[in-house]
Short mmCIF file of C-alpha atoms and ligand atoms in Angstrom, two decimals:
data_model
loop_
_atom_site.label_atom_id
_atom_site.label_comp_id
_atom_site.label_asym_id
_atom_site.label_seq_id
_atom_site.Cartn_x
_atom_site.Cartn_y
_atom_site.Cartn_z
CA UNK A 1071 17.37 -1.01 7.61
CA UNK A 1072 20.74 -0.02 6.08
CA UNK A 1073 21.69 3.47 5.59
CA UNK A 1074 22.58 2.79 2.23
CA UNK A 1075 19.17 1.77 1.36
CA UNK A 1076 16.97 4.81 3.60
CA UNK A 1077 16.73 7.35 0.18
CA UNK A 1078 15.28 5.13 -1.38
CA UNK A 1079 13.10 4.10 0.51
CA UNK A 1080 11.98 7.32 1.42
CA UNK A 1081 11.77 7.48 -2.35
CA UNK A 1082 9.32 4.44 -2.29
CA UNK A 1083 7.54 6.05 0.56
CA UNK A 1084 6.70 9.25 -0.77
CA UNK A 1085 5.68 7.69 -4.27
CA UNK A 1086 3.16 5.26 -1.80
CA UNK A 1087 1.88 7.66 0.38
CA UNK A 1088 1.52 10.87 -1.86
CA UNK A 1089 -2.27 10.85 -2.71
CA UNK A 1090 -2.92 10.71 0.97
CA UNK A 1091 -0.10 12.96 2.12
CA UNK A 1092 -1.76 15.64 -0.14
CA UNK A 1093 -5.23 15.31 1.26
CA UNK A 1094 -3.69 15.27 4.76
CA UNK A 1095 -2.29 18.53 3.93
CA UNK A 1096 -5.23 20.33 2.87
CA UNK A 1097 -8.17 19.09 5.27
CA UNK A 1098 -5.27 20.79 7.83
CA UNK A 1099 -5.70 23.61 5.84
CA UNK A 1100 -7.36 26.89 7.52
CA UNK A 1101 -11.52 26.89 6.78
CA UNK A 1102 -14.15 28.30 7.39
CA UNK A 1103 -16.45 28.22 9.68
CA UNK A 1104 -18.35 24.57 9.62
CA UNK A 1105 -21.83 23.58 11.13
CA UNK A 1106 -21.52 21.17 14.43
CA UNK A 1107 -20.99 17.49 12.72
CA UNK A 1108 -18.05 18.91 10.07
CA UNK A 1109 -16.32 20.46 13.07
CA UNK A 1110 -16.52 17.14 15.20
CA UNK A 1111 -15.40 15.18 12.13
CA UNK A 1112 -12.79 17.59 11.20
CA UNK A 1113 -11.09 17.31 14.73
CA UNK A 1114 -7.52 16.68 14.70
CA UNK A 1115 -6.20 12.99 15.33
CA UNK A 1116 -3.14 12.05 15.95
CA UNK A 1117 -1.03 8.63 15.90
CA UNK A 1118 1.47 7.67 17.64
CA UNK A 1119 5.15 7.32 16.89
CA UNK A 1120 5.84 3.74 15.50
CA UNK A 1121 8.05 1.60 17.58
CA UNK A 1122 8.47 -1.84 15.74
CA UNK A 1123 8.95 -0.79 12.43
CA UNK A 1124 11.07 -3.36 10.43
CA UNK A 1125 10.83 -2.32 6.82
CA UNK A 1126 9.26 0.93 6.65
CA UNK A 1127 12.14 3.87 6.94
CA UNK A 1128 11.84 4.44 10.92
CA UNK A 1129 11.91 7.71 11.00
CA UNK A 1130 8.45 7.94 9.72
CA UNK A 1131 5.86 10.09 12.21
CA UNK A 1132 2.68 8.27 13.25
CA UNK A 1133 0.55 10.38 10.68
CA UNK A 1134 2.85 9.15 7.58
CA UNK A 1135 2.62 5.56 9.13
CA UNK A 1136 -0.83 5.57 9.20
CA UNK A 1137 -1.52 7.22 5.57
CA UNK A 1138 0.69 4.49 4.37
CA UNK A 1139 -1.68 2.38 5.99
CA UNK A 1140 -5.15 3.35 4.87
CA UNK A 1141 -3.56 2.83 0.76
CA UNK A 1142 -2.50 -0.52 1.98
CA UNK A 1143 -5.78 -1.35 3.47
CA UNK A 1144 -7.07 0.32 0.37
CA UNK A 1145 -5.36 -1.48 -2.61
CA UNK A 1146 -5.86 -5.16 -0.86
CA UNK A 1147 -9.46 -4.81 -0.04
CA UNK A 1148 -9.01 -5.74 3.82
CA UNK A 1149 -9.64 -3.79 6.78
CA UNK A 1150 -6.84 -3.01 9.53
CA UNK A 1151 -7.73 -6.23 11.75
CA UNK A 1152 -6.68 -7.98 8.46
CA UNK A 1153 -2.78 -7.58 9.25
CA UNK A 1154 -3.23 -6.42 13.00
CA UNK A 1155 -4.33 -8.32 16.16
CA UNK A 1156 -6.99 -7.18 18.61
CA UNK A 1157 -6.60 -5.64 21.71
CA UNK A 1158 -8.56 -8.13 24.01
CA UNK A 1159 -8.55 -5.99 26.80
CA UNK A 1160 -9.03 -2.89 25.42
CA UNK A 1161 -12.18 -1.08 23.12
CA UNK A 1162 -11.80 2.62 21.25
CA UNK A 1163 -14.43 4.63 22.07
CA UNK A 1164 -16.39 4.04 18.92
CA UNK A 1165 -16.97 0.52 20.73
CA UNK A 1166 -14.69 -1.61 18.31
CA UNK A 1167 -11.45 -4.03 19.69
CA UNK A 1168 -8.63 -1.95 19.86
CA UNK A 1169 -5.82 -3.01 17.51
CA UNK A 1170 -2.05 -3.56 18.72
CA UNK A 1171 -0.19 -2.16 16.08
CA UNK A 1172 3.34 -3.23 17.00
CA UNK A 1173 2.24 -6.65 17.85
CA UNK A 1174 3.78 -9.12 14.77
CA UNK A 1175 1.81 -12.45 15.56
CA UNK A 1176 -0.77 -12.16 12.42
CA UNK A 1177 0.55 -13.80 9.44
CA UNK A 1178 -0.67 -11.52 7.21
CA UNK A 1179 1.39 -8.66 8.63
CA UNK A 1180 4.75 -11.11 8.05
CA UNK A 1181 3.51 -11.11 4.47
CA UNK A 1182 2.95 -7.46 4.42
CA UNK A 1183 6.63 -7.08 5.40
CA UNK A 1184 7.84 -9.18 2.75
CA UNK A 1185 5.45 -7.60 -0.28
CA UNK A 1186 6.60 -4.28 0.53
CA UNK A 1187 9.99 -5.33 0.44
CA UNK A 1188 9.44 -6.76 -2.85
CA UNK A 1189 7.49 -3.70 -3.97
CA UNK A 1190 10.55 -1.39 -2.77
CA UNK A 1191 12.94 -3.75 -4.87
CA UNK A 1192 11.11 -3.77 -7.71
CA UNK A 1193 10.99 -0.08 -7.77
CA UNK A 1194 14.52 0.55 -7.54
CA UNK A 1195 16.36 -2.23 -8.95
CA UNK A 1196 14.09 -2.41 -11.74
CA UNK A 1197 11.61 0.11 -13.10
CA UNK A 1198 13.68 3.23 -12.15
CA UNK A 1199 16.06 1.88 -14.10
CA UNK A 1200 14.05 1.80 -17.62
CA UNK A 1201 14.53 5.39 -19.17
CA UNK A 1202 11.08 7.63 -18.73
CA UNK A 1203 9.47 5.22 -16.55
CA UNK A 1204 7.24 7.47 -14.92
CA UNK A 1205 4.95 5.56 -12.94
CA UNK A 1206 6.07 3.26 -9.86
CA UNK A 1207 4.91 -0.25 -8.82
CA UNK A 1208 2.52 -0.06 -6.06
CA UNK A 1209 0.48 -2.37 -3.79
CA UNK A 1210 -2.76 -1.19 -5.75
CA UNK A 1211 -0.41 -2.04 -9.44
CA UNK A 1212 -1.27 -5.64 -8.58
CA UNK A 1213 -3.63 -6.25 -6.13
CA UNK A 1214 -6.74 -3.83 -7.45
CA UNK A 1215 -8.27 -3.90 -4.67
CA UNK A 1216 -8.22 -7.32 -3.83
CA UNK A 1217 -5.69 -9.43 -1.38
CA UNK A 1218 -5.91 -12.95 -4.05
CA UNK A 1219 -5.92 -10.81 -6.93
CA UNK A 1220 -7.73 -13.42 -9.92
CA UNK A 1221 -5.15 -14.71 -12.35
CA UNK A 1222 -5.07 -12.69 -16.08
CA UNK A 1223 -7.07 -14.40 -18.26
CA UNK A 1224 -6.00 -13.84 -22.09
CA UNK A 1225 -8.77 -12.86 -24.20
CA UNK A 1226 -7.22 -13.81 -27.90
CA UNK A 1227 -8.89 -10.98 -29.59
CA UNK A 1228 -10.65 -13.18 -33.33
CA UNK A 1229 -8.93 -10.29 -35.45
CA UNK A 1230 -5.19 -8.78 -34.40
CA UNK A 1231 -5.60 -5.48 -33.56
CA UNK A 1232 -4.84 -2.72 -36.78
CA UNK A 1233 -1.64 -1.80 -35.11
CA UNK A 1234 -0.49 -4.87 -34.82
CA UNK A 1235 -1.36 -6.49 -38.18
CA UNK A 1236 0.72 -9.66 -38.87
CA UNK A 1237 3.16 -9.52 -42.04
CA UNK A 1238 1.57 -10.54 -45.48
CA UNK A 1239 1.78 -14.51 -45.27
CA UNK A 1240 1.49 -15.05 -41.34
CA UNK A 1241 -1.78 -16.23 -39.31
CA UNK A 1242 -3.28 -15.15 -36.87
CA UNK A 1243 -1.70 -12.39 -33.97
CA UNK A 1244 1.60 -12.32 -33.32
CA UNK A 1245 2.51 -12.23 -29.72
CA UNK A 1246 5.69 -10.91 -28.69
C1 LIG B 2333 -1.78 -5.86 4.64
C2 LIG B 2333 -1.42 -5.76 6.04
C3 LIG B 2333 -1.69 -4.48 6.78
C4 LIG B 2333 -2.87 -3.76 6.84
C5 LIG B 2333 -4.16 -4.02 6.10
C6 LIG B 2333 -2.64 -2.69 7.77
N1 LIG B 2333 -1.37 -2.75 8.26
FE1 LIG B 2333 -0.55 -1.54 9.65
N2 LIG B 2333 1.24 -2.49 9.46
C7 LIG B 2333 1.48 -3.56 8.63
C8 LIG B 2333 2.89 -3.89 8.68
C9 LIG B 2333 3.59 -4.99 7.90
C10 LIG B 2333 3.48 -3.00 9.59
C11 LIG B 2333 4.95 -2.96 10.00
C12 LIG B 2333 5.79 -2.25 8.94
C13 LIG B 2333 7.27 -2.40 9.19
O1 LIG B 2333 7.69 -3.40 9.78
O2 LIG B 2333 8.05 -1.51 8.76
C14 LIG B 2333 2.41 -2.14 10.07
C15 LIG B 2333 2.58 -1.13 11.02
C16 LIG B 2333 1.55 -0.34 11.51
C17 LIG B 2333 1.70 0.65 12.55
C18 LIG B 2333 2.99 0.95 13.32
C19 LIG B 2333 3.06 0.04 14.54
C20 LIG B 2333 4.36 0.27 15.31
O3 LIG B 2333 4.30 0.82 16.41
O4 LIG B 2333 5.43 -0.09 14.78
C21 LIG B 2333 0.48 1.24 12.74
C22 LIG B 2333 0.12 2.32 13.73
C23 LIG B 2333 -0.43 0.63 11.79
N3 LIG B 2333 0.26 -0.33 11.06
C24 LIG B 2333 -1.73 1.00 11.64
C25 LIG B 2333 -2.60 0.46 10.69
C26 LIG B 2333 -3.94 0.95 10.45
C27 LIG B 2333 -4.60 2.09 11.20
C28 LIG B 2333 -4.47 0.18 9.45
C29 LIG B 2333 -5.83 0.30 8.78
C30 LIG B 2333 -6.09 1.59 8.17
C31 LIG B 2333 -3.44 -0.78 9.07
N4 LIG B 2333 -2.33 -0.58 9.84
C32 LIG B 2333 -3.59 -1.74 8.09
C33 LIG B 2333 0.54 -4.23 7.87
C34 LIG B 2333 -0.75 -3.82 7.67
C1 LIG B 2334 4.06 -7.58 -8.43
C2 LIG B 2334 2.70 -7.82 -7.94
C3 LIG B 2334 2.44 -7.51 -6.47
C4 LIG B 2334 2.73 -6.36 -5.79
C5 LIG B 2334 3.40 -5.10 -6.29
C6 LIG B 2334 2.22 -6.56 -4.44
N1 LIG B 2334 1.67 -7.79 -4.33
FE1 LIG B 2334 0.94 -8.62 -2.61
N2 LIG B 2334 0.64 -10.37 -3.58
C7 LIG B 2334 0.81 -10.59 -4.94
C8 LIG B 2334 0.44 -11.94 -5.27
C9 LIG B 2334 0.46 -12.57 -6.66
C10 LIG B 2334 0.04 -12.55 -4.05
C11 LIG B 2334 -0.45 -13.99 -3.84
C12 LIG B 2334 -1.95 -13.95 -3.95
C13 LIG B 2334 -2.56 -15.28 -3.60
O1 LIG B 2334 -1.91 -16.07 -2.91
O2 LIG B 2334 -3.70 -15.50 -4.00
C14 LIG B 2334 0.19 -11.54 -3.02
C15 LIG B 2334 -0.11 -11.75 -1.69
C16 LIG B 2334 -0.10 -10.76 -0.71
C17 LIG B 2334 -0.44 -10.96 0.68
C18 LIG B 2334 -0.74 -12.30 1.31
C19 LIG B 2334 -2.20 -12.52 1.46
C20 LIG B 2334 -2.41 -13.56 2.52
O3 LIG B 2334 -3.38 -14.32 2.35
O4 LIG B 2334 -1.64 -13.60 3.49
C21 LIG B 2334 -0.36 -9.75 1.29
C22 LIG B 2334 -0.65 -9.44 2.76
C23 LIG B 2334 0.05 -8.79 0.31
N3 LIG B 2334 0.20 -9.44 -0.89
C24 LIG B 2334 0.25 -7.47 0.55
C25 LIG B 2334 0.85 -6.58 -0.35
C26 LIG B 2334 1.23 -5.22 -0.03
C27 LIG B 2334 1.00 -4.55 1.31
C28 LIG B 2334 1.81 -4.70 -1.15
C29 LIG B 2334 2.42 -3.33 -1.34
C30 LIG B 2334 3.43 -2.94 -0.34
C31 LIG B 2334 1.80 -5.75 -2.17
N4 LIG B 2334 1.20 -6.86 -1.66
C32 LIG B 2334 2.32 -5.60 -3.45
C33 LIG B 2334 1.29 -9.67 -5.85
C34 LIG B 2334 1.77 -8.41 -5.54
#
């Protein structure tokens, strides 16, 4: 990562990660007093520090990494074993494979790298550039939920919409 390019980043980052950043914040909040199961659930976790971070800024803490992580998992419609390998020797004690996070041998992790890159660039190069652009590209922008998202299919609507009405003497919608 250059220098040059870490604010925005960051920029990108916080813009990704700020839904979950915000419910981080408040389920650390002070509560009250919960029955048995809320207080189990409710248990701190916490992540370690990344160590093979490539296009992510790298100063991000475990608990950014990993809300950053549950959108992506989110917005593609895959779980975490999509991008990362399994552990073969090890299992969490909720009885499923262990995951090595830093380890880069699943494809779909390379093209993770490369679609955030994109997303990043598109961000900054393009869409902050167009005056009162308010909302930034994200993962979810194109994928819906979904890691093939379907082609657009264009419905030609029978009648233009009212808006849109073509000039006296023209047929049909005009597409522009
Ligand atoms: C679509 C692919 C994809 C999915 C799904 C995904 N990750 Fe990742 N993950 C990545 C990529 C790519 C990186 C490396 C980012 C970089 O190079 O800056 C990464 C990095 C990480 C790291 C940091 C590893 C290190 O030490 O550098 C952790 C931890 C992690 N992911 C956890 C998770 C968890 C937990 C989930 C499920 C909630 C998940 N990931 C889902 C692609 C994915
Ligand atoms: C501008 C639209 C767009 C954005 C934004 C976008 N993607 Fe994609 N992505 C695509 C398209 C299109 C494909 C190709 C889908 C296919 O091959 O069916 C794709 C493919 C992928 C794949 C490859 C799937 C595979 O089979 O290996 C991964 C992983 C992925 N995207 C992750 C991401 C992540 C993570 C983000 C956000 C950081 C992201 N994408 C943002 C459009 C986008």
């Amino acid at each position: 990562m250059q220098p040059s390019s870490t604010s925005r980043s960051t920029l990108a980052i916080a813009f990704l990660a700020t839904g979950f950043l915000l419910a981080g914040t408040s389920a650390q909040a002070p509560q009250a007093p919960q029955s048995g199961a809320e207080k189990l659930s409710a248990s701190p976790r916490t992540f370690p520090a990344p160590t093979n971070l490539q296009v992510l800024p790298k100063n991000l803490s475990g608990q950014q990494v990993h809300d950053i992580m549950e959108q992506w998992a989110y917005s593609l419609g895959v779980r975490c074993d999509s991008c990362h390998t399994e552990d073969l020797d090890g299992v969490s004690p909720d009885g499923r494979p262990r995951l090595k996070f830093a380890d880069d041998s699943k494809p779909m992790k390379k093209n993770a790298r490369i679609m955030y890159t994109m997303t990043d660039k598109i961000n900054a190069d393009y869409v902050a550039k167009v005056d009162g652009s308010g909302l930034p590209v994200t993962c979810g922008t194109c994928h819906r939920g979904e890691i093939s998202p379907d082609p657009f299919t264009m419905q030609r609507p029978a009648q233009p919409p009212a808006a849109q009405a073509p000039t006296a003497g023209k047929e049909g919608p005009q597409l522009r």
